[in-house]
Amino acid sequence: MEPFFAALLGFALGSIPFGLILTRAAGLGDVRKIGSGSIGATNVLRTGNKGLAAATVLLDAAKAVIPVLVARAVWPGTEGIAAVAAVAGHCFTPWLAFKGGKGFASAAGALAALAWPAMLACAAIWGMTLFLSRISSVSSLVSVVAAPVVAWGLGYPQVIPPLIAIAAIVIVQHRANIGRLMRGEEPKVGSSSAKP
């Protein structure tokens, strides 16, 4: 039952739609009705409130960090399950008809809790890719795909399976971005038409 409890905890915490909660609490309405329709931090930024966007990033990451740490302490060996479930909960929250965010902040939080040196390396990859491409979705996709390889290279083979699963979820959530990339239509950072 331990894997089940870890998955339940991860999914429950991951499903909390902080982006929607914060924007509504601030009187900014339903964040799903602007931009990409996502509940993630990048779309929250479209409200013009940088503070709320930063808070969304931290909370979306934290809701993946917490279940991983709890699972590691209470049900050792199930932390990878908790990590995947947290990202899945964020992307497919039952409170929003199984729709949600694109999973990148939660994926980063999960990676930080599973193997923080790998997270630092992937953060560097994300930053460099963003600098070179100027496309947010490209940097997100490259870093999540690189995460299992980075974890292996840094000596964390046990986290490779959950990182592959997380990368698959994030890729699925970015399918619209991938389509625009293939058509050469994905806007660059700073463009008013950018859809994260």
Short mmCIF file of N, CA and C in Angstrom, two decimals:
data_model
loop_
_atom_site.label_atom_id
_atom_site.label_comp_id
_atom_site.label_asym_id
_atom_site.label_seq_id
_atom_site.Cartn_x
_atom_site.Cartn_y
_atom_site.Cartn_z
N MET A 1 0.81 -1.22 0.00
CA MET A 1 0.00 0.00 0.00
C MET A 1 0.85 1.27 0.00
N GLU A 2 2.11 1.15 0.35
CA GLU A 2 2.95 2.35 0.45
C GLU A 2 3.05 3.13 -0.87
N PRO A 3 3.25 2.44 -2.01
CA PRO A 3 3.26 3.19 -3.27
C PRO A 3 1.93 3.91 -3.53
N PHE A 4 0.83 3.29 -3.14
CA PHE A 4 -0.48 3.91 -3.32
C PHE A 4 -0.59 5.19 -2.49
N PHE A 5 -0.16 5.11 -1.24
CA PHE A 5 -0.24 6.28 -0.37
C PHE A 5 0.65 7.41 -0.89
N ALA A 6 1.84 7.03 -1.37
CA ALA A 6 2.75 8.05 -1.92
C ALA A 6 2.15 8.71 -3.15
N ALA A 7 1.53 7.90 -4.01
CA ALA A 7 0.89 8.45 -5.21
C ALA A 7 -0.29 9.34 -4.84
N LEU A 8 -1.08 8.89 -3.87
CA LEU A 8 -2.24 9.67 -3.44
C LEU A 8 -1.82 11.02 -2.87
N LEU A 9 -0.79 11.00 -2.04
CA LEU A 9 -0.29 12.25 -1.45
C LEU A 9 0.23 13.19 -2.53
N GLY A 10 1.04 12.64 -3.44
CA GLY A 10 1.60 13.46 -4.51
C GLY A 10 0.52 14.06 -5.40
N PHE A 11 -0.45 13.24 -5.78
CA PHE A 11 -1.50 13.74 -6.67
C PHE A 11 -2.37 14.77 -5.97
N ALA A 12 -2.69 14.52 -4.70
CA ALA A 12 -3.55 15.45 -3.95
C ALA A 12 -2.89 16.82 -3.82
N LEU A 13 -1.63 16.85 -3.43
CA LEU A 13 -0.94 18.13 -3.30
C LEU A 13 -0.69 18.77 -4.66
N GLY A 14 -0.33 17.96 -5.63
CA GLY A 14 -0.06 18.48 -6.96
C GLY A 14 -1.27 19.09 -7.62
N SER A 15 -2.46 18.62 -7.23
CA SER A 15 -3.68 19.08 -7.88
C SER A 15 -4.17 20.44 -7.38
N ILE A 16 -3.52 20.99 -6.36
CA ILE A 16 -3.95 22.31 -5.86
C ILE A 16 -3.61 23.38 -6.91
N PRO A 17 -4.60 24.04 -7.49
CA PRO A 17 -4.35 25.00 -8.58
C PRO A 17 -3.97 26.39 -8.05
N PHE A 18 -2.74 26.50 -7.58
CA PHE A 18 -2.32 27.75 -6.94
C PHE A 18 -2.44 28.97 -7.86
N GLY A 19 -2.12 28.81 -9.13
CA GLY A 19 -2.22 29.95 -10.04
C GLY A 19 -3.63 30.51 -10.10
N LEU A 20 -4.60 29.62 -10.16
CA LEU A 20 -6.01 30.05 -10.20
C LEU A 20 -6.44 30.65 -8.87
N ILE A 21 -6.03 30.00 -7.78
CA ILE A 21 -6.40 30.48 -6.44
C ILE A 21 -5.84 31.88 -6.19
N LEU A 22 -4.57 32.09 -6.51
CA LEU A 22 -3.93 33.37 -6.24
C LEU A 22 -4.53 34.50 -7.08
N THR A 23 -4.77 34.22 -8.37
CA THR A 23 -5.31 35.29 -9.21
C THR A 23 -6.73 35.65 -8.80
N ARG A 24 -7.52 34.67 -8.43
CA ARG A 24 -8.88 34.97 -7.97
C ARG A 24 -8.85 35.72 -6.65
N ALA A 25 -7.97 35.32 -5.74
CA ALA A 25 -7.87 35.98 -4.45
C ALA A 25 -7.44 37.44 -4.62
N ALA A 26 -6.66 37.70 -5.66
CA ALA A 26 -6.18 39.06 -5.91
C ALA A 26 -7.18 39.89 -6.71
N GLY A 27 -8.32 39.28 -7.03
CA GLY A 27 -9.33 40.00 -7.79
C GLY A 27 -9.04 40.13 -9.26
N LEU A 28 -8.21 39.22 -9.79
CA LEU A 28 -7.82 39.29 -11.20
C LEU A 28 -8.60 38.32 -12.08
N GLY A 29 -9.59 37.67 -11.51
CA GLY A 29 -10.44 36.79 -12.30
C GLY A 29 -9.85 35.41 -12.53
N ASP A 30 -10.35 34.75 -13.57
CA ASP A 30 -9.97 33.38 -13.90
C ASP A 30 -8.80 33.39 -14.88
N VAL A 31 -7.63 32.95 -14.43
CA VAL A 31 -6.43 32.99 -15.26
C VAL A 31 -6.57 32.09 -16.48
N ARG A 32 -7.50 31.14 -16.43
CA ARG A 32 -7.69 30.24 -17.56
C ARG A 32 -8.33 30.93 -18.77
N LYS A 33 -8.83 32.14 -18.55
CA LYS A 33 -9.50 32.85 -19.63
C LYS A 33 -8.59 33.82 -20.37
N ILE A 34 -7.29 33.79 -20.04
CA ILE A 34 -6.34 34.64 -20.73
C ILE A 34 -5.19 33.81 -21.28
N GLY A 35 -4.43 34.39 -22.19
CA GLY A 35 -3.22 33.74 -22.71
C GLY A 35 -3.45 32.34 -23.19
N SER A 36 -2.66 31.41 -22.68
CA SER A 36 -2.71 30.02 -23.10
C SER A 36 -3.82 29.24 -22.41
N GLY A 37 -4.44 29.84 -21.39
CA GLY A 37 -5.48 29.13 -20.65
C GLY A 37 -4.93 28.23 -19.57
N SER A 38 -3.63 28.26 -19.37
CA SER A 38 -2.98 27.44 -18.36
C SER A 38 -3.10 28.10 -16.99
N ILE A 39 -2.90 27.29 -15.93
CA ILE A 39 -2.91 27.83 -14.57
C ILE A 39 -1.50 28.04 -14.05
N GLY A 40 -0.51 27.91 -14.92
CA GLY A 40 0.88 28.03 -14.50
C GLY A 40 1.36 29.47 -14.36
N ALA A 41 2.57 29.60 -13.86
CA ALA A 41 3.14 30.91 -13.53
C ALA A 41 3.29 31.82 -14.74
N THR A 42 3.67 31.26 -15.89
CA THR A 42 3.86 32.11 -17.06
C THR A 42 2.56 32.75 -17.49
N ASN A 43 1.47 32.00 -17.37
CA ASN A 43 0.19 32.58 -17.73
C ASN A 43 -0.29 33.56 -16.66
N VAL A 44 0.03 33.27 -15.39
CA VAL A 44 -0.29 34.21 -14.32
C VAL A 44 0.41 35.54 -14.57
N LEU A 45 1.61 35.48 -15.11
CA LEU A 45 2.36 36.70 -15.41
C LEU A 45 1.61 37.59 -16.40
N ARG A 46 0.76 36.99 -17.21
CA ARG A 46 -0.01 37.75 -18.20
C ARG A 46 -1.03 38.68 -17.53
N THR A 47 -1.30 38.46 -16.25
CA THR A 47 -2.18 39.38 -15.53
C THR A 47 -1.47 40.69 -15.24
N GLY A 48 -0.15 40.70 -15.40
CA GLY A 48 0.64 41.89 -15.10
C GLY A 48 1.17 41.93 -13.69
N ASN A 49 0.87 40.91 -12.90
CA ASN A 49 1.30 40.88 -11.51
C ASN A 49 2.49 39.93 -11.35
N LYS A 50 3.69 40.49 -11.33
CA LYS A 50 4.90 39.67 -11.24
C LYS A 50 5.01 38.96 -9.90
N GLY A 51 4.51 39.60 -8.85
CA GLY A 51 4.56 38.98 -7.53
C GLY A 51 3.74 37.71 -7.48
N LEU A 52 2.55 37.74 -8.06
CA LEU A 52 1.71 36.54 -8.10
C LEU A 52 2.34 35.45 -8.94
N ALA A 53 2.97 35.85 -10.03
CA ALA A 53 3.63 34.87 -10.89
C ALA A 53 4.78 34.18 -10.14
N ALA A 54 5.57 34.97 -9.41
CA ALA A 54 6.67 34.40 -8.63
C ALA A 54 6.14 33.47 -7.54
N ALA A 55 5.06 33.89 -6.88
CA ALA A 55 4.47 33.05 -5.84
C ALA A 55 3.94 31.75 -6.43
N THR A 56 3.39 31.82 -7.64
CA THR A 56 2.88 30.62 -8.30
C THR A 56 4.00 29.65 -8.61
N VAL A 57 5.13 30.17 -9.08
CA VAL A 57 6.29 29.31 -9.35
C VAL A 57 6.71 28.57 -8.08
N LEU A 58 6.85 29.31 -7.00
CA LEU A 58 7.32 28.72 -5.75
C LEU A 58 6.34 27.69 -5.21
N LEU A 59 5.05 28.01 -5.25
CA LEU A 59 4.05 27.09 -4.73
C LEU A 59 3.89 25.86 -5.61
N ASP A 60 3.96 26.04 -6.93
CA ASP A 60 3.87 24.89 -7.84
C ASP A 60 5.07 23.97 -7.69
N ALA A 61 6.23 24.54 -7.40
CA ALA A 61 7.40 23.71 -7.13
C ALA A 61 7.28 23.03 -5.77
N ALA A 62 6.82 23.78 -4.77
CA ALA A 62 6.70 23.25 -3.42
C ALA A 62 5.74 22.08 -3.33
N LYS A 63 4.67 22.12 -4.13
CA LYS A 63 3.69 21.04 -4.04
C LYS A 63 4.22 19.73 -4.65
N ALA A 64 5.37 19.78 -5.28
CA ALA A 64 6.05 18.56 -5.70
C ALA A 64 7.17 18.21 -4.71
N VAL A 65 7.82 19.22 -4.15
CA VAL A 65 8.89 18.97 -3.19
C VAL A 65 8.34 18.27 -1.94
N ILE A 66 7.25 18.78 -1.40
CA ILE A 66 6.72 18.27 -0.13
C ILE A 66 6.36 16.79 -0.18
N PRO A 67 5.57 16.32 -1.16
CA PRO A 67 5.26 14.89 -1.16
C PRO A 67 6.47 13.99 -1.35
N VAL A 68 7.46 14.46 -2.11
CA VAL A 68 8.68 13.66 -2.29
C VAL A 68 9.41 13.51 -0.96
N LEU A 69 9.55 14.61 -0.22
CA LEU A 69 10.25 14.55 1.07
C LEU A 69 9.47 13.71 2.09
N VAL A 70 8.14 13.87 2.09
CA VAL A 70 7.33 13.08 3.01
C VAL A 70 7.42 11.60 2.67
N ALA A 71 7.31 11.27 1.39
CA ALA A 71 7.40 9.87 0.96
C ALA A 71 8.75 9.27 1.33
N ARG A 72 9.80 10.03 1.15
CA ARG A 72 11.15 9.55 1.48
C ARG A 72 11.26 9.25 2.98
N ALA A 73 10.62 10.08 3.80
CA ALA A 73 10.71 9.90 5.26
C ALA A 73 9.78 8.81 5.77
N VAL A 74 8.58 8.73 5.20
CA VAL A 74 7.56 7.83 5.73
C VAL A 74 7.51 6.49 5.00
N TRP A 75 7.65 6.54 3.68
CA TRP A 75 7.60 5.32 2.87
C TRP A 75 8.83 5.26 1.97
N PRO A 76 10.00 5.00 2.53
CA PRO A 76 11.25 5.02 1.76
C PRO A 76 11.17 4.18 0.49
N GLY A 77 11.67 4.74 -0.58
CA GLY A 77 11.65 4.05 -1.85
C GLY A 77 10.48 4.42 -2.75
N THR A 78 9.54 5.20 -2.21
CA THR A 78 8.37 5.59 -3.00
C THR A 78 8.43 7.04 -3.45
N GLU A 79 9.53 7.71 -3.19
CA GLU A 79 9.59 9.14 -3.51
C GLU A 79 9.46 9.43 -5.01
N GLY A 80 9.94 8.50 -5.84
CA GLY A 80 9.78 8.69 -7.29
C GLY A 80 8.32 8.65 -7.71
N ILE A 81 7.56 7.77 -7.08
CA ILE A 81 6.12 7.68 -7.37
C ILE A 81 5.43 8.97 -6.95
N ALA A 82 5.78 9.47 -5.77
CA ALA A 82 5.19 10.72 -5.30
C ALA A 82 5.52 11.87 -6.24
N ALA A 83 6.73 11.89 -6.78
CA ALA A 83 7.14 12.96 -7.70
C ALA A 83 6.32 12.95 -8.98
N VAL A 84 6.18 11.77 -9.57
CA VAL A 84 5.40 11.66 -10.81
C VAL A 84 3.95 12.03 -10.56
N ALA A 85 3.40 11.55 -9.45
CA ALA A 85 2.00 11.83 -9.12
C ALA A 85 1.77 13.32 -8.90
N ALA A 86 2.73 14.00 -8.28
CA ALA A 86 2.58 15.44 -8.04
C ALA A 86 2.51 16.21 -9.35
N VAL A 87 3.38 15.88 -10.29
CA VAL A 87 3.37 16.55 -11.59
C VAL A 87 2.09 16.21 -12.34
N ALA A 88 1.66 14.96 -12.27
CA ALA A 88 0.41 14.56 -12.92
C ALA A 88 -0.78 15.30 -12.31
N GLY A 89 -0.76 15.45 -10.98
CA GLY A 89 -1.84 16.17 -10.31
C GLY A 89 -1.93 17.61 -10.75
N HIS A 90 -0.78 18.24 -10.95
CA HIS A 90 -0.76 19.63 -11.42
C HIS A 90 -1.31 19.74 -12.84
N CYS A 91 -0.93 18.81 -13.68
CA CYS A 91 -1.32 18.89 -15.09
C CYS A 91 -2.75 18.43 -15.34
N PHE A 92 -3.23 17.52 -14.50
CA PHE A 92 -4.56 16.94 -14.71
C PHE A 92 -5.38 17.01 -13.42
N THR A 93 -5.52 18.22 -12.89
CA THR A 93 -6.20 18.36 -11.60
C THR A 93 -7.69 18.04 -11.71
N PRO A 94 -8.20 17.19 -10.84
CA PRO A 94 -9.62 16.83 -10.89
C PRO A 94 -10.54 17.99 -10.56
N TRP A 95 -10.02 19.00 -9.88
CA TRP A 95 -10.84 20.16 -9.52
C TRP A 95 -11.14 21.05 -10.72
N LEU A 96 -10.40 20.85 -11.81
CA LEU A 96 -10.57 21.69 -13.00
C LEU A 96 -10.84 20.81 -14.23
N ALA A 97 -11.68 19.80 -14.03
CA ALA A 97 -12.05 18.88 -15.12
C ALA A 97 -10.81 18.21 -15.73
N PHE A 98 -9.84 17.89 -14.88
CA PHE A 98 -8.61 17.21 -15.26
C PHE A 98 -7.78 18.01 -16.26
N LYS A 99 -7.88 19.33 -16.15
CA LYS A 99 -6.99 20.22 -16.89
C LYS A 99 -6.15 20.97 -15.87
N GLY A 100 -5.04 21.53 -16.32
CA GLY A 100 -4.20 22.25 -15.37
C GLY A 100 -3.08 23.00 -16.04
N GLY A 101 -1.89 22.92 -15.46
CA GLY A 101 -0.75 23.62 -16.00
C GLY A 101 0.08 22.72 -16.91
N LYS A 102 1.23 23.23 -17.31
CA LYS A 102 2.08 22.47 -18.22
C LYS A 102 3.16 21.68 -17.49
N GLY A 103 3.26 21.88 -16.18
CA GLY A 103 4.05 20.98 -15.37
C GLY A 103 5.50 21.32 -15.14
N PHE A 104 6.00 22.40 -15.74
CA PHE A 104 7.44 22.63 -15.65
C PHE A 104 7.89 22.99 -14.24
N ALA A 105 7.19 23.92 -13.57
CA ALA A 105 7.60 24.31 -12.22
C ALA A 105 7.52 23.13 -11.25
N SER A 106 6.46 22.33 -11.38
CA SER A 106 6.32 21.16 -10.51
C SER A 106 7.40 20.12 -10.83
N ALA A 107 7.73 19.99 -12.11
CA ALA A 107 8.80 19.07 -12.50
C ALA A 107 10.13 19.52 -11.90
N ALA A 108 10.37 20.83 -11.90
CA ALA A 108 11.60 21.36 -11.31
C ALA A 108 11.64 21.09 -9.81
N GLY A 109 10.49 21.27 -9.15
CA GLY A 109 10.43 20.98 -7.72
C GLY A 109 10.67 19.51 -7.43
N ALA A 110 10.08 18.65 -8.24
CA ALA A 110 10.28 17.21 -8.07
C ALA A 110 11.75 16.84 -8.24
N LEU A 111 12.38 17.41 -9.27
CA LEU A 111 13.80 17.12 -9.51
C LEU A 111 14.66 17.63 -8.36
N ALA A 112 14.32 18.80 -7.83
CA ALA A 112 15.09 19.35 -6.71
C ALA A 112 15.02 18.43 -5.50
N ALA A 113 13.84 17.86 -5.24
CA ALA A 113 13.69 16.98 -4.09
C ALA A 113 14.31 15.61 -4.32
N LEU A 114 14.29 15.14 -5.56
CA LEU A 114 14.85 13.82 -5.87
C LEU A 114 16.37 13.85 -5.95
N ALA A 115 16.91 14.89 -6.58
CA ALA A 115 18.36 14.97 -6.78
C ALA A 115 18.73 16.43 -7.06
N TRP A 116 18.95 17.19 -5.98
CA TRP A 116 19.15 18.63 -6.16
C TRP A 116 20.35 19.00 -7.04
N PRO A 117 21.47 18.23 -7.03
CA PRO A 117 22.56 18.61 -7.95
C PRO A 117 22.12 18.53 -9.41
N ALA A 118 21.29 17.55 -9.73
CA ALA A 118 20.78 17.43 -11.09
C ALA A 118 19.87 18.61 -11.43
N MET A 119 19.13 19.08 -10.43
CA MET A 119 18.25 20.22 -10.66
C MET A 119 19.08 21.47 -10.98
N LEU A 120 20.18 21.67 -10.26
CA LEU A 120 21.04 22.82 -10.53
C LEU A 120 21.63 22.76 -11.93
N ALA A 121 22.03 21.56 -12.34
CA ALA A 121 22.59 21.40 -13.68
C ALA A 121 21.53 21.67 -14.74
N CYS A 122 20.31 21.18 -14.51
CA CYS A 122 19.22 21.39 -15.47
C CYS A 122 18.80 22.85 -15.50
N ALA A 123 18.91 23.54 -14.37
CA ALA A 123 18.61 24.97 -14.35
C ALA A 123 19.58 25.72 -15.25
N ALA A 124 20.85 25.29 -15.23
CA ALA A 124 21.85 25.90 -16.10
C ALA A 124 21.54 25.61 -17.57
N ILE A 125 21.10 24.38 -17.85
CA ILE A 125 20.72 24.01 -19.21
C ILE A 125 19.52 24.83 -19.68
N TRP A 126 18.55 25.00 -18.76
CA TRP A 126 17.37 25.80 -19.08
C TRP A 126 17.77 27.24 -19.43
N GLY A 127 18.62 27.83 -18.59
CA GLY A 127 19.05 29.20 -18.81
C GLY A 127 19.81 29.37 -20.10
N MET A 128 20.71 28.45 -20.38
CA MET A 128 21.49 28.55 -21.61
C MET A 128 20.62 28.37 -22.85
N THR A 129 19.68 27.41 -22.77
CA THR A 129 18.79 27.18 -23.91
C THR A 129 17.89 28.38 -24.15
N LEU A 130 17.41 28.98 -23.07
CA LEU A 130 16.56 30.17 -23.22
C LEU A 130 17.35 31.32 -23.83
N PHE A 131 18.60 31.47 -23.40
CA PHE A 131 19.46 32.54 -23.92
C PHE A 131 19.69 32.36 -25.42
N LEU A 132 19.89 31.11 -25.83
CA LEU A 132 20.20 30.85 -27.24
C LEU A 132 18.96 30.87 -28.13
N SER A 133 17.85 30.31 -27.63
CA SER A 133 16.66 30.19 -28.46
C SER A 133 15.67 31.33 -28.30
N ARG A 134 15.66 31.93 -27.12
CA ARG A 134 14.69 32.97 -26.75
C ARG A 134 13.25 32.45 -26.81
N ILE A 135 13.10 31.12 -26.69
CA ILE A 135 11.77 30.52 -26.73
C ILE A 135 11.57 29.72 -25.44
N SER A 136 10.60 30.13 -24.63
CA SER A 136 10.37 29.53 -23.33
C SER A 136 10.09 28.04 -23.41
N SER A 137 9.24 27.64 -24.34
CA SER A 137 8.87 26.22 -24.42
C SER A 137 10.07 25.35 -24.79
N VAL A 138 10.95 25.86 -25.62
CA VAL A 138 12.14 25.10 -26.01
C VAL A 138 13.03 24.84 -24.81
N SER A 139 13.26 25.87 -24.00
CA SER A 139 14.12 25.70 -22.82
C SER A 139 13.48 24.73 -21.82
N SER A 140 12.16 24.80 -21.67
CA SER A 140 11.48 23.88 -20.75
C SER A 140 11.61 22.44 -21.24
N LEU A 141 11.34 22.23 -22.52
CA LEU A 141 11.39 20.88 -23.07
C LEU A 141 12.80 20.31 -23.05
N VAL A 142 13.77 21.11 -23.42
CA VAL A 142 15.15 20.62 -23.43
C VAL A 142 15.60 20.22 -22.03
N SER A 143 15.26 21.03 -21.04
CA SER A 143 15.73 20.74 -19.68
C SER A 143 15.05 19.51 -19.09
N VAL A 144 13.76 19.30 -19.35
CA VAL A 144 13.11 18.11 -18.79
C VAL A 144 13.58 16.83 -19.49
N VAL A 145 13.85 16.94 -20.78
CA VAL A 145 14.37 15.78 -21.51
C VAL A 145 15.80 15.47 -21.06
N ALA A 146 16.56 16.51 -20.76
CA ALA A 146 17.94 16.32 -20.31
C ALA A 146 18.03 15.77 -18.89
N ALA A 147 16.99 15.98 -18.08
CA ALA A 147 17.05 15.63 -16.66
C ALA A 147 17.45 14.18 -16.39
N PRO A 148 16.85 13.18 -17.06
CA PRO A 148 17.28 11.80 -16.78
C PRO A 148 18.74 11.55 -17.12
N VAL A 149 19.20 12.16 -18.21
CA VAL A 149 20.61 11.99 -18.61
C VAL A 149 21.53 12.64 -17.60
N VAL A 150 21.16 13.83 -17.16
CA VAL A 150 21.95 14.54 -16.15
C VAL A 150 21.99 13.75 -14.85
N ALA A 151 20.84 13.22 -14.44
CA ALA A 151 20.78 12.43 -13.20
C ALA A 151 21.68 11.21 -13.30
N TRP A 152 21.67 10.56 -14.44
CA TRP A 152 22.54 9.40 -14.63
C TRP A 152 24.02 9.81 -14.55
N GLY A 153 24.35 10.90 -15.21
CA GLY A 153 25.74 11.36 -15.22
C GLY A 153 26.23 11.78 -13.85
N LEU A 154 25.33 12.25 -12.99
CA LEU A 154 25.72 12.71 -11.66
C LEU A 154 25.60 11.62 -10.60
N GLY A 155 25.24 10.42 -11.03
CA GLY A 155 25.20 9.30 -10.09
C GLY A 155 23.89 9.11 -9.36
N TYR A 156 22.78 9.42 -10.01
CA TYR A 156 21.45 9.22 -9.41
C TYR A 156 20.61 8.30 -10.31
N PRO A 157 21.06 7.08 -10.55
CA PRO A 157 20.32 6.20 -11.48
C PRO A 157 18.92 5.85 -10.99
N GLN A 158 18.71 5.88 -9.67
CA GLN A 158 17.40 5.49 -9.12
C GLN A 158 16.29 6.46 -9.49
N VAL A 159 16.64 7.68 -9.86
CA VAL A 159 15.59 8.66 -10.18
C VAL A 159 15.32 8.76 -11.68
N ILE A 160 16.03 7.97 -12.48
CA ILE A 160 15.85 8.05 -13.92
C ILE A 160 14.43 7.65 -14.34
N PRO A 161 13.86 6.53 -13.86
CA PRO A 161 12.50 6.17 -14.29
C PRO A 161 11.46 7.25 -13.99
N PRO A 162 11.41 7.81 -12.76
CA PRO A 162 10.42 8.86 -12.55
C PRO A 162 10.68 10.10 -13.39
N LEU A 163 11.93 10.43 -13.64
CA LEU A 163 12.23 11.61 -14.46
C LEU A 163 11.80 11.40 -15.91
N ILE A 164 11.90 10.18 -16.40
CA ILE A 164 11.42 9.89 -17.75
C ILE A 164 9.90 10.05 -17.81
N ALA A 165 9.22 9.54 -16.77
CA ALA A 165 7.76 9.67 -16.72
C ALA A 165 7.35 11.14 -16.64
N ILE A 166 8.05 11.91 -15.83
CA ILE A 166 7.75 13.34 -15.70
C ILE A 166 7.99 14.06 -17.03
N ALA A 167 9.09 13.73 -17.69
CA ALA A 167 9.38 14.35 -18.99
C ALA A 167 8.26 14.04 -19.99
N ALA A 168 7.75 12.82 -19.95
CA ALA A 168 6.66 12.45 -20.87
C ALA A 168 5.41 13.29 -20.61
N ILE A 169 5.10 13.50 -19.33
CA ILE A 169 3.93 14.31 -18.99
C ILE A 169 4.10 15.75 -19.48
N VAL A 170 5.27 16.31 -19.22
CA VAL A 170 5.53 17.70 -19.63
C VAL A 170 5.50 17.84 -21.15
N ILE A 171 6.03 16.87 -21.85
CA ILE A 171 6.01 16.90 -23.32
C ILE A 171 4.57 16.88 -23.83
N VAL A 172 3.75 16.00 -23.25
CA VAL A 172 2.34 15.93 -23.65
C VAL A 172 1.66 17.28 -23.43
N GLN A 173 1.95 17.91 -22.30
CA GLN A 173 1.32 19.20 -21.99
C GLN A 173 1.82 20.32 -22.90
N HIS A 174 2.95 20.11 -23.53
CA HIS A 174 3.49 21.12 -24.45
C HIS A 174 3.21 20.78 -25.91
N ARG A 175 2.26 19.90 -26.16
CA ARG A 175 2.02 19.45 -27.54
C ARG A 175 1.62 20.60 -28.46
N ALA A 176 0.87 21.57 -27.94
CA ALA A 176 0.49 22.72 -28.78
C ALA A 176 1.74 23.53 -29.13
N ASN A 177 2.63 23.69 -28.14
CA ASN A 177 3.88 24.43 -28.39
C ASN A 177 4.73 23.71 -29.42
N ILE A 178 4.78 22.38 -29.30
CA ILE A 178 5.58 21.60 -30.24
C ILE A 178 5.04 21.76 -31.65
N GLY A 179 3.71 21.78 -31.77
CA GLY A 179 3.10 21.99 -33.08
C GLY A 179 3.49 23.33 -33.67
N ARG A 180 3.46 24.37 -32.83
CA ARG A 180 3.85 25.70 -33.33
C ARG A 180 5.33 25.75 -33.68
N LEU A 181 6.16 25.05 -32.90
CA LEU A 181 7.59 25.00 -33.21
C LEU A 181 7.84 24.35 -34.57
N MET A 182 7.12 23.28 -34.83
CA MET A 182 7.28 22.58 -36.11
C MET A 182 6.84 23.44 -37.28
N ARG A 183 5.87 24.33 -37.02
CA ARG A 183 5.40 25.22 -38.08
C ARG A 183 6.17 26.53 -38.12
N GLY A 184 7.11 26.70 -37.19
CA GLY A 184 7.87 27.94 -37.12
C GLY A 184 7.07 29.11 -36.61
N GLU A 185 6.04 28.83 -35.80
CA GLU A 185 5.13 29.87 -35.33
C GLU A 185 5.26 30.16 -33.84
N GLU A 186 6.15 29.47 -33.15
CA GLU A 186 6.26 29.67 -31.71
C GLU A 186 6.95 31.01 -31.43
N PRO A 187 6.27 31.93 -30.74
CA PRO A 187 6.86 33.26 -30.49
C PRO A 187 8.04 33.18 -29.52
N LYS A 188 8.87 34.19 -29.59
CA LYS A 188 10.00 34.26 -28.69
C LYS A 188 9.65 35.06 -27.44
N VAL A 189 10.47 34.94 -26.43
CA VAL A 189 10.24 35.64 -25.17
C VAL A 189 10.15 37.14 -25.43
N GLY A 190 9.13 37.75 -24.84
CA GLY A 190 8.93 39.18 -25.02
C GLY A 190 7.91 39.51 -26.07
N SER A 191 7.54 38.51 -26.88
CA SER A 191 6.52 38.75 -27.89
C SER A 191 5.16 38.81 -27.24
N SER A 192 4.33 39.72 -27.67
CA SER A 192 3.00 39.88 -27.08
C SER A 192 2.10 38.69 -27.40
N SER A 193 2.47 37.89 -28.38
CA SER A 193 1.63 36.75 -28.75
C SER A 193 2.14 35.45 -28.17
N ALA A 194 3.17 35.52 -27.32
CA ALA A 194 3.76 34.30 -26.76
C ALA A 194 2.73 33.51 -25.98
N LYS A 195 2.71 32.19 -26.20
CA LYS A 195 1.83 31.30 -25.46
C LYS A 195 2.70 30.22 -24.83
N PRO A 196 2.93 30.28 -23.51
CA PRO A 196 3.85 29.35 -22.84
C PRO A 196 3.36 27.93 -22.92
#
